[in-house]
Amino acid sequence: MSSLRGKRILVTGAGSGIGRAAARLFWDSGADLVLAGRRLAELQETLWVARHVALDHSDEAAVAAFAEQCPDLDGMFLAAGQLLTGSVASTPIAAFDATLAANLRGPWLLCHHLGPKLREGGSVVLVGSNIGLRAIPDSAAYSVSKAGVHMLARVLAQEWAPRRIRCNAIAPGPVHTPMVDTRLAASEDPAGDLARLSSVNPLKRLGTEVEVALLAAHLLSDESTWTTGVVIPIDGGADAVF
């Protein structure tokens, strides 16, 4: 496991899913954590010994106020987001705006306001998606938002390079998270949808939250100091066959 000992890292979306798994893994690897999410109780359940901040990362005033009191950071893992299915034609404009706010505006605001808090040599990892790398049916708003996250990582890698701060994005495929469970629960054919999700990669299974967290830990550590400005698929090989 990559060593994060002594590094202060902000984790957003830390109340569940990939963010929660990452927070626990980073803590076990020696990091000093600041956990952010909408619900304070869920953050405390993730890791009660960390600092906890109830935060809507799409609210600029809230992010700016948080930045004023946030300590200097060695890294950020920005995992908060939301899933929305639907075509361009069928997606309500309000739902599109909410998806862009959660998945792209939020990370952009955090990087805008917290960039000055990052120490030289730090690292930021944004969570994109493998369907931000290609178009698939019924994922219009989500795909667009995650494609924007990928470009944001590339832009920040250029802008922060003089300070030796790295920025990368990871692009998970279907991962067994509460968000996926919610999607399956609302389906007319949960078993069939799970089988379809599991079949889109050569390994024929969903990923796990910890598998994604391990990649993030590597990118946040000093083991990846020459890796910046890239989007790394972590999707069981789906990127190689699509």
PDB file of C-alpha atoms in Angstrom:
ATOM      1  CA  MET A   1       0.000   0.000   0.000  1.00  0.00           C
ATOM      2  CA  SER A   2       1.268   3.450  -0.938  1.00  0.00           C
ATOM      3  CA  SER A   3       2.533   5.445   2.018  1.00  0.00           C
ATOM      4  CA  LEU A   4       0.725   8.668   2.785  1.00  0.00           C
ATOM      5  CA  ARG A   5       2.277   9.046   6.198  1.00  0.00           C
ATOM      6  CA  GLY A   6       2.206  12.630   7.406  1.00  0.00           C
ATOM      7  CA  LYS A   7       0.309  13.974   4.399  1.00  0.00           C
ATOM      8  CA  ARG A   8      -2.781  16.096   5.032  1.00  0.00           C
ATOM      9  CA  ILE A   9      -5.444  15.148   2.506  1.00  0.00           C
ATOM     10  CA  LEU A  10      -8.941  16.440   1.863  1.00  0.00           C
ATOM     11  CA  VAL A  11     -11.457  13.766   0.821  1.00  0.00           C
ATOM     12  CA  THR A  12     -14.841  14.841  -0.519  1.00  0.00           C
ATOM     13  CA  GLY A  13     -17.770  12.475  -0.787  1.00  0.00           C
ATOM     14  CA  ALA A  14     -16.288  10.743   2.245  1.00  0.00           C
ATOM     15  CA  GLY A  15     -19.644   9.772   3.700  1.00  0.00           C
ATOM     16  CA  SER A  16     -20.146   6.741   1.463  1.00  0.00           C
ATOM     17  CA  GLY A  17     -18.921   4.748  -1.504  1.00  0.00           C
ATOM     18  CA  ILE A  18     -15.491   5.315  -3.003  1.00  0.00           C
ATOM     19  CA  GLY A  19     -14.887   8.389  -0.843  1.00  0.00           C
ATOM     20  CA  ARG A  20     -15.512   6.453   2.356  1.00  0.00           C
ATOM     21  CA  ALA A  21     -13.315   3.529   1.290  1.00  0.00           C
ATOM     22  CA  ALA A  22     -10.550   5.939   0.292  1.00  0.00           C
ATOM     23  CA  ALA A  23     -10.695   7.842   3.581  1.00  0.00           C
ATOM     24  CA  ARG A  24     -10.308   4.645   5.583  1.00  0.00           C
ATOM     25  CA  LEU A  25      -7.477   3.408   3.360  1.00  0.00           C
ATOM     26  CA  PHE A  26      -5.636   6.743   3.497  1.00  0.00           C
ATOM     27  CA  TRP A  27      -5.945   6.795   7.288  1.00  0.00           C
ATOM     28  CA  ASP A  28      -4.518   3.295   7.524  1.00  0.00           C
ATOM     29  CA  SER A  29      -1.637   4.493   5.357  1.00  0.00           C
ATOM     30  CA  GLY A  30      -0.772   7.296   7.790  1.00  0.00           C
ATOM     31  CA  ALA A  31      -2.556  10.331   6.331  1.00  0.00           C
ATOM     32  CA  ASP A  32      -3.991  13.231   8.326  1.00  0.00           C
ATOM     33  CA  LEU A  33      -7.506  13.656   6.911  1.00  0.00           C
ATOM     34  CA  VAL A  34     -10.086  16.371   6.392  1.00  0.00           C
ATOM     35  CA  LEU A  35     -13.379  14.749   5.369  1.00  0.00           C
ATOM     36  CA  ALA A  36     -16.085  16.712   3.579  1.00  0.00           C
ATOM     37  CA  GLY A  37     -19.612  15.765   2.581  1.00  0.00           C
ATOM     38  CA  ARG A  38     -23.218  16.846   2.839  1.00  0.00           C
ATOM     39  CA  ARG A  39     -24.079  14.889   5.980  1.00  0.00           C
ATOM     40  CA  LEU A  40     -21.907  15.226   9.076  1.00  0.00           C
ATOM     41  CA  ALA A  41     -23.159  12.016  10.695  1.00  0.00           C
ATOM     42  CA  GLU A  42     -22.030   9.938   7.713  1.00  0.00           C
ATOM     43  CA  LEU A  43     -18.559  11.516   7.821  1.00  0.00           C
ATOM     44  CA  GLN A  44     -18.254  10.690  11.507  1.00  0.00           C
ATOM     45  CA  GLU A  45     -19.316   7.128  10.764  1.00  0.00           C
ATOM     46  CA  THR A  46     -16.610   6.880   8.108  1.00  0.00           C
ATOM     47  CA  LEU A  47     -13.818   7.882  10.471  1.00  0.00           C
ATOM     48  CA  TRP A  48     -14.599   9.600  13.739  1.00  0.00           C
ATOM     49  CA  VAL A  49     -10.969  10.578  14.421  1.00  0.00           C
ATOM     50  CA  ALA A  50     -10.687  12.804  11.316  1.00  0.00           C
ATOM     51  CA  ARG A  51     -11.718  16.439  10.885  1.00  0.00           C
ATOM     52  CA  HIS A  52     -15.258  16.641   9.512  1.00  0.00           C
ATOM     53  CA  VAL A  53     -16.817  19.415   7.417  1.00  0.00           C
ATOM     54  CA  ALA A  54     -20.443  19.451   6.286  1.00  0.00           C
ATOM     55  CA  LEU A  55     -20.139  20.987   2.827  1.00  0.00           C
ATOM     56  CA  ASP A  56     -22.131  21.411  -0.365  1.00  0.00           C
ATOM     57  CA  HIS A  57     -19.207  21.711  -2.752  1.00  0.00           C
ATOM     58  CA  SER A  58     -21.366  23.261  -5.483  1.00  0.00           C
ATOM     59  CA  ASP A  59     -22.110  26.282  -3.248  1.00  0.00           C
ATOM     60  CA  GLU A  60     -19.383  28.841  -3.906  1.00  0.00           C
ATOM     61  CA  ALA A  61     -19.973  30.820  -0.715  1.00  0.00           C
ATOM     62  CA  ALA A  62     -19.722  27.639   1.353  1.00  0.00           C
ATOM     63  CA  VAL A  63     -16.552  26.510  -0.421  1.00  0.00           C
ATOM     64  CA  ALA A  64     -14.958  29.946  -0.041  1.00  0.00           C
ATOM     65  CA  ALA A  65     -15.769  29.994   3.689  1.00  0.00           C
ATOM     66  CA  PHE A  66     -14.346  26.496   4.083  1.00  0.00           C
ATOM     67  CA  ALA A  67     -11.151  27.507   2.241  1.00  0.00           C
ATOM     68  CA  GLU A  68     -10.565  30.363   4.669  1.00  0.00           C
ATOM     69  CA  GLN A  69     -10.387  28.006   7.639  1.00  0.00           C
ATOM     70  CA  CYS A  70      -8.921  24.953   5.936  1.00  0.00           C
ATOM     71  CA  PRO A  71      -5.328  24.138   6.897  1.00  0.00           C
ATOM     72  CA  ASP A  72      -2.650  23.741   4.240  1.00  0.00           C
ATOM     73  CA  LEU A  73      -2.993  20.514   2.292  1.00  0.00           C
ATOM     74  CA  ASP A  74      -0.681  17.988   0.663  1.00  0.00           C
ATOM     75  CA  GLY A  75      -3.432  16.522  -1.464  1.00  0.00           C
ATOM     76  CA  MET A  76      -7.096  16.291  -2.358  1.00  0.00           C
ATOM     77  CA  PHE A  77      -9.216  13.337  -3.439  1.00  0.00           C
ATOM     78  CA  LEU A  78     -12.411  14.768  -4.895  1.00  0.00           C
ATOM     79  CA  ALA A  79     -14.876  11.898  -5.029  1.00  0.00           C
ATOM     80  CA  ALA A  80     -18.229  13.597  -4.408  1.00  0.00           C
ATOM     81  CA  GLY A  81     -20.733  13.380  -7.233  1.00  0.00           C
ATOM     82  CA  GLN A  82     -24.072  12.046  -8.377  1.00  0.00           C
ATOM     83  CA  LEU A  83     -25.324   9.665 -11.042  1.00  0.00           C
ATOM     84  CA  LEU A  84     -28.070  10.563 -13.522  1.00  0.00           C
ATOM     85  CA  THR A  85     -29.332   8.463 -16.412  1.00  0.00           C
ATOM     86  CA  GLY A  86     -31.236   9.704 -19.442  1.00  0.00           C
ATOM     87  CA  SER A  87     -30.763  11.017 -22.962  1.00  0.00           C
ATOM     88  CA  VAL A  88     -30.311  14.667 -23.958  1.00  0.00           C
ATOM     89  CA  ALA A  89     -33.947  14.741 -25.059  1.00  0.00           C
ATOM     90  CA  SER A  90     -35.361  13.157 -21.903  1.00  0.00           C
ATOM     91  CA  THR A  91     -33.221  14.868 -19.245  1.00  0.00           C
ATOM     92  CA  PRO A  92     -34.904  17.873 -17.591  1.00  0.00           C
ATOM     93  CA  ILE A  93     -32.774  20.996 -17.665  1.00  0.00           C
ATOM     94  CA  ALA A  94     -32.920  21.252 -13.861  1.00  0.00           C
ATOM     95  CA  ALA A  95     -31.555  17.708 -13.563  1.00  0.00           C
ATOM     96  CA  PHE A  96     -28.788  18.514 -16.054  1.00  0.00           C
ATOM     97  CA  ASP A  97     -27.836  21.615 -14.062  1.00  0.00           C
ATOM     98  CA  ALA A  98     -27.816  19.648 -10.800  1.00  0.00           C
ATOM     99  CA  THR A  99     -25.580  16.952 -12.299  1.00  0.00           C
ATOM    100  CA  LEU A 100     -23.108  19.503 -13.659  1.00  0.00           C
ATOM    101  CA  ALA A 101     -23.104  21.277 -10.291  1.00  0.00           C
ATOM    102  CA  ALA A 102     -22.395  18.092  -8.333  1.00  0.00           C
ATOM    103  CA  ASN A 103     -19.894  16.515 -10.712  1.00  0.00           C
ATOM    104  CA  LEU A 104     -18.029  19.429 -12.310  1.00  0.00           C
ATOM    105  CA  ARG A 105     -18.802  22.768 -10.659  1.00  0.00           C
ATOM    106  CA  GLY A 106     -18.012  21.310  -7.227  1.00  0.00           C
ATOM    107  CA  PRO A 107     -14.512  20.047  -8.078  1.00  0.00           C
ATOM    108  CA  TRP A 108     -13.823  23.246 -10.025  1.00  0.00           C
ATOM    109  CA  LEU A 109     -14.787  25.414  -7.039  1.00  0.00           C
ATOM    110  CA  LEU A 110     -12.681  23.358  -4.639  1.00  0.00           C
ATOM    111  CA  CYS A 111      -9.647  23.595  -6.894  1.00  0.00           C
ATOM    112  CA  HIS A 112     -10.256  27.323  -7.447  1.00  0.00           C
ATOM    113  CA  HIS A 113     -10.503  28.175  -3.759  1.00  0.00           C
ATOM    114  CA  LEU A 114      -8.190  25.543  -2.254  1.00  0.00           C
ATOM    115  CA  GLY A 115      -5.440  25.644  -4.871  1.00  0.00           C
ATOM    116  CA  PRO A 116      -3.533  28.246  -2.812  1.00  0.00           C
ATOM    117  CA  LYS A 117      -3.733  25.902   0.198  1.00  0.00           C
ATOM    118  CA  LEU A 118      -1.852  23.121  -1.599  1.00  0.00           C
ATOM    119  CA  ARG A 119       1.761  22.743  -0.572  1.00  0.00           C
ATOM    120  CA  GLU A 120       4.503  22.515  -3.174  1.00  0.00           C
ATOM    121  CA  GLY A 121       4.863  18.936  -4.337  1.00  0.00           C
ATOM    122  CA  GLY A 122       1.243  18.083  -3.560  1.00  0.00           C
ATOM    123  CA  SER A 123      -1.151  15.944  -5.556  1.00  0.00           C
ATOM    124  CA  VAL A 124      -4.845  16.114  -6.495  1.00  0.00           C
ATOM    125  CA  VAL A 125      -6.949  13.236  -7.802  1.00  0.00           C
ATOM    126  CA  LEU A 126     -10.331  13.894  -9.411  1.00  0.00           C
ATOM    127  CA  VAL A 127     -12.893  11.125  -9.867  1.00  0.00           C
ATOM    128  CA  GLY A 128     -14.158  10.970 -13.423  1.00  0.00           C
ATOM    129  CA  SER A 129     -15.731   7.978 -15.143  1.00  0.00           C
ATOM    130  CA  ASN A 130     -15.020   5.620 -17.998  1.00  0.00           C
ATOM    131  CA  ILE A 131     -18.245   6.847 -19.598  1.00  0.00           C
ATOM    132  CA  GLY A 132     -16.699  10.288 -19.625  1.00  0.00           C
ATOM    133  CA  LEU A 133     -14.251   8.756 -22.121  1.00  0.00           C
ATOM    134  CA  ARG A 134     -16.867   7.448 -24.565  1.00  0.00           C
ATOM    135  CA  ALA A 135     -20.519   7.942 -25.417  1.00  0.00           C
ATOM    136  CA  ILE A 136     -23.025   5.309 -24.346  1.00  0.00           C
ATOM    137  CA  PRO A 137     -26.832   5.490 -24.404  1.00  0.00           C
ATOM    138  CA  ASP A 138     -28.782   7.176 -21.605  1.00  0.00           C
ATOM    139  CA  SER A 139     -25.892   8.844 -19.801  1.00  0.00           C
ATOM    140  CA  ALA A 140     -25.894  12.269 -21.430  1.00  0.00           C
ATOM    141  CA  ALA A 141     -25.566  14.598 -18.432  1.00  0.00           C
ATOM    142  CA  TYR A 142     -23.331  12.265 -16.422  1.00  0.00           C
ATOM    143  CA  SER A 143     -20.965  11.604 -19.330  1.00  0.00           C
ATOM    144  CA  VAL A 144     -20.659  15.305 -20.145  1.00  0.00           C
ATOM    145  CA  SER A 145     -19.965  16.205 -16.519  1.00  0.00           C
ATOM    146  CA  LYS A 146     -17.280  13.541 -16.147  1.00  0.00           C
ATOM    147  CA  ALA A 147     -15.635  14.437 -19.463  1.00  0.00           C
ATOM    148  CA  GLY A 148     -15.339  17.945 -18.025  1.00  0.00           C
ATOM    149  CA  VAL A 149     -13.655  16.542 -14.917  1.00  0.00           C
ATOM    150  CA  HIS A 150     -11.073  14.820 -17.107  1.00  0.00           C
ATOM    151  CA  MET A 151     -10.239  18.063 -18.904  1.00  0.00           C
ATOM    152  CA  LEU A 152     -10.130  19.948 -15.607  1.00  0.00           C
ATOM    153  CA  ALA A 153      -7.423  17.559 -14.389  1.00  0.00           C
ATOM    154  CA  ARG A 154      -5.378  18.127 -17.536  1.00  0.00           C
ATOM    155  CA  VAL A 155      -5.698  21.903 -17.292  1.00  0.00           C
ATOM    156  CA  LEU A 156      -4.751  21.989 -13.621  1.00  0.00           C
ATOM    157  CA  ALA A 157      -1.719  19.783 -14.277  1.00  0.00           C
ATOM    158  CA  GLN A 158      -0.454  22.546 -16.566  1.00  0.00           C
ATOM    159  CA  GLU A 159      -1.368  25.428 -14.286  1.00  0.00           C
ATOM    160  CA  TRP A 160       0.037  23.907 -11.105  1.00  0.00           C
ATOM    161  CA  ALA A 161       3.213  22.445 -12.616  1.00  0.00           C
ATOM    162  CA  PRO A 162       5.403  25.442 -11.629  1.00  0.00           C
ATOM    163  CA  ARG A 163       4.567  24.632  -7.991  1.00  0.00           C
ATOM    164  CA  ARG A 164       5.279  20.927  -8.572  1.00  0.00           C
ATOM    165  CA  ILE A 165       1.659  20.098  -7.794  1.00  0.00           C
ATOM    166  CA  ARG A 166       0.303  17.163  -9.784  1.00  0.00           C
ATOM    167  CA  CYS A 167      -3.270  16.634 -10.884  1.00  0.00           C
ATOM    168  CA  ASN A 168      -4.720  13.461 -12.378  1.00  0.00           C
ATOM    169  CA  ALA A 169      -8.144  11.938 -12.902  1.00  0.00           C
ATOM    170  CA  ILE A 170      -9.225   8.352 -12.503  1.00  0.00           C
ATOM    171  CA  ALA A 171     -12.045   6.944 -14.621  1.00  0.00           C
ATOM    172  CA  PRO A 172     -13.786   4.055 -12.862  1.00  0.00           C
ATOM    173  CA  GLY A 173     -16.143   1.704 -14.606  1.00  0.00           C
ATOM    174  CA  PRO A 174     -19.102   0.216 -12.714  1.00  0.00           C
ATOM    175  CA  VAL A 175     -18.111  -0.139  -9.066  1.00  0.00           C
ATOM    176  CA  HIS A 176     -20.224  -1.758  -6.359  1.00  0.00           C
ATOM    177  CA  THR A 177     -21.202   1.345  -4.402  1.00  0.00           C
ATOM    178  CA  PRO A 178     -24.381   2.533  -2.663  1.00  0.00           C
ATOM    179  CA  MET A 179     -25.028   4.769  -5.689  1.00  0.00           C
ATOM    180  CA  VAL A 180     -25.077   1.698  -7.970  1.00  0.00           C
ATOM    181  CA  ASP A 181     -27.219  -0.186  -5.463  1.00  0.00           C
ATOM    182  CA  THR A 182     -29.752   2.668  -5.549  1.00  0.00           C
ATOM    183  CA  ARG A 183     -29.807   2.574  -9.328  1.00  0.00           C
ATOM    184  CA  LEU A 184     -30.362  -1.181  -9.339  1.00  0.00           C
ATOM    185  CA  ALA A 185     -33.095  -0.959  -6.696  1.00  0.00           C
ATOM    186  CA  ALA A 186     -35.051   1.399  -8.952  1.00  0.00           C
ATOM    187  CA  SER A 187     -34.718  -0.900 -11.955  1.00  0.00           C
ATOM    188  CA  GLU A 188     -37.483  -3.113 -13.304  1.00  0.00           C
ATOM    189  CA  ASP A 189     -34.886  -5.875 -13.716  1.00  0.00           C
ATOM    190  CA  PRO A 190     -32.200  -5.511 -11.006  1.00  0.00           C
ATOM    191  CA  ALA A 191     -30.612  -8.926 -11.631  1.00  0.00           C
ATOM    192  CA  GLY A 192     -30.476  -8.358 -15.370  1.00  0.00           C
ATOM    193  CA  ASP A 193     -29.040  -4.868 -15.005  1.00  0.00           C
ATOM    194  CA  LEU A 194     -26.385  -6.145 -12.587  1.00  0.00           C
ATOM    195  CA  ALA A 195     -25.439  -8.866 -15.067  1.00  0.00           C
ATOM    196  CA  ARG A 196     -25.191  -6.298 -17.868  1.00  0.00           C
ATOM    197  CA  LEU A 197     -23.055  -3.954 -15.778  1.00  0.00           C
ATOM    198  CA  SER A 198     -20.770  -6.854 -14.878  1.00  0.00           C
ATOM    199  CA  SER A 199     -20.413  -8.001 -18.479  1.00  0.00           C
ATOM    200  CA  VAL A 200     -19.028  -4.798 -20.001  1.00  0.00           C
ATOM    201  CA  ASN A 201     -15.412  -5.643 -19.122  1.00  0.00           C
ATOM    202  CA  PRO A 202     -13.220  -8.697 -19.781  1.00  0.00           C
ATOM    203  CA  LEU A 203     -13.037  -9.541 -16.070  1.00  0.00           C
ATOM    204  CA  LYS A 204     -16.849  -9.842 -15.982  1.00  0.00           C
ATOM    205  CA  ARG A 205     -17.405  -8.247 -12.592  1.00  0.00           C
ATOM    206  CA  LEU A 206     -17.975  -4.937 -10.894  1.00  0.00           C
ATOM    207  CA  GLY A 207     -15.015  -3.198  -9.343  1.00  0.00           C
ATOM    208  CA  THR A 208     -14.720  -2.636  -5.616  1.00  0.00           C
ATOM    209  CA  GLU A 209     -14.429   0.636  -3.770  1.00  0.00           C
ATOM    210  CA  VAL A 210     -11.080  -0.412  -2.291  1.00  0.00           C
ATOM    211  CA  GLU A 211      -9.606  -1.177  -5.730  1.00  0.00           C
ATOM    212  CA  VAL A 212     -10.343   2.389  -6.790  1.00  0.00           C
ATOM    213  CA  ALA A 213      -9.052   3.784  -3.498  1.00  0.00           C
ATOM    214  CA  LEU A 214      -5.739   1.951  -3.935  1.00  0.00           C
ATOM    215  CA  LEU A 215      -5.136   3.666  -7.277  1.00  0.00           C
ATOM    216  CA  ALA A 216      -5.960   7.033  -5.729  1.00  0.00           C
ATOM    217  CA  ALA A 217      -3.547   6.360  -2.857  1.00  0.00           C
ATOM    218  CA  HIS A 218      -0.764   5.668  -5.337  1.00  0.00           C
ATOM    219  CA  LEU A 219      -1.426   8.910  -7.214  1.00  0.00           C
ATOM    220  CA  LEU A 220      -1.488  10.923  -3.980  1.00  0.00           C
ATOM    221  CA  SER A 221       1.750   9.405  -2.738  1.00  0.00           C
ATOM    222  CA  ASP A 222       5.356  10.190  -3.581  1.00  0.00           C
ATOM    223  CA  GLU A 223       5.488   6.968  -5.613  1.00  0.00           C
ATOM    224  CA  SER A 224       3.912   8.797  -8.571  1.00  0.00           C
ATOM    225  CA  THR A 225       5.840  12.053  -8.686  1.00  0.00           C
ATOM    226  CA  TRP A 226       6.225  11.997 -12.502  1.00  0.00           C
ATOM    227  CA  THR A 227       2.580  11.241 -13.220  1.00  0.00           C
ATOM    228  CA  THR A 228       0.416  14.262 -13.950  1.00  0.00           C
ATOM    229  CA  GLY A 229      -2.202  15.411 -16.423  1.00  0.00           C
ATOM    230  CA  VAL A 230      -3.502  11.926 -17.236  1.00  0.00           C
ATOM    231  CA  VAL A 231      -6.851  10.165 -17.004  1.00  0.00           C
ATOM    232  CA  ILE A 232      -6.433   6.576 -15.867  1.00  0.00           C
ATOM    233  CA  PRO A 233      -9.259   4.106 -16.575  1.00  0.00           C
ATOM    234  CA  ILE A 234      -9.913   1.605 -13.802  1.00  0.00           C
ATOM    235  CA  ASP A 235     -12.691  -0.480 -15.285  1.00  0.00           C
ATOM    236  CA  GLY A 236     -11.645  -4.119 -15.578  1.00  0.00           C
ATOM    237  CA  GLY A 237     -10.324  -3.613 -19.085  1.00  0.00           C
ATOM    238  CA  ALA A 238     -13.483  -2.135 -20.618  1.00  0.00           C
ATOM    239  CA  ASP A 239     -11.487   0.803 -21.989  1.00  0.00           C
ATOM    240  CA  ALA A 240      -9.394  -1.630 -24.040  1.00  0.00           C
ATOM    241  CA  VAL A 241     -12.346  -3.275 -25.788  1.00  0.00           C
ATOM    242  CA  PHE A 242     -14.850  -0.421 -26.282  1.00  0.00           C
TER     243      PHE A 242
END
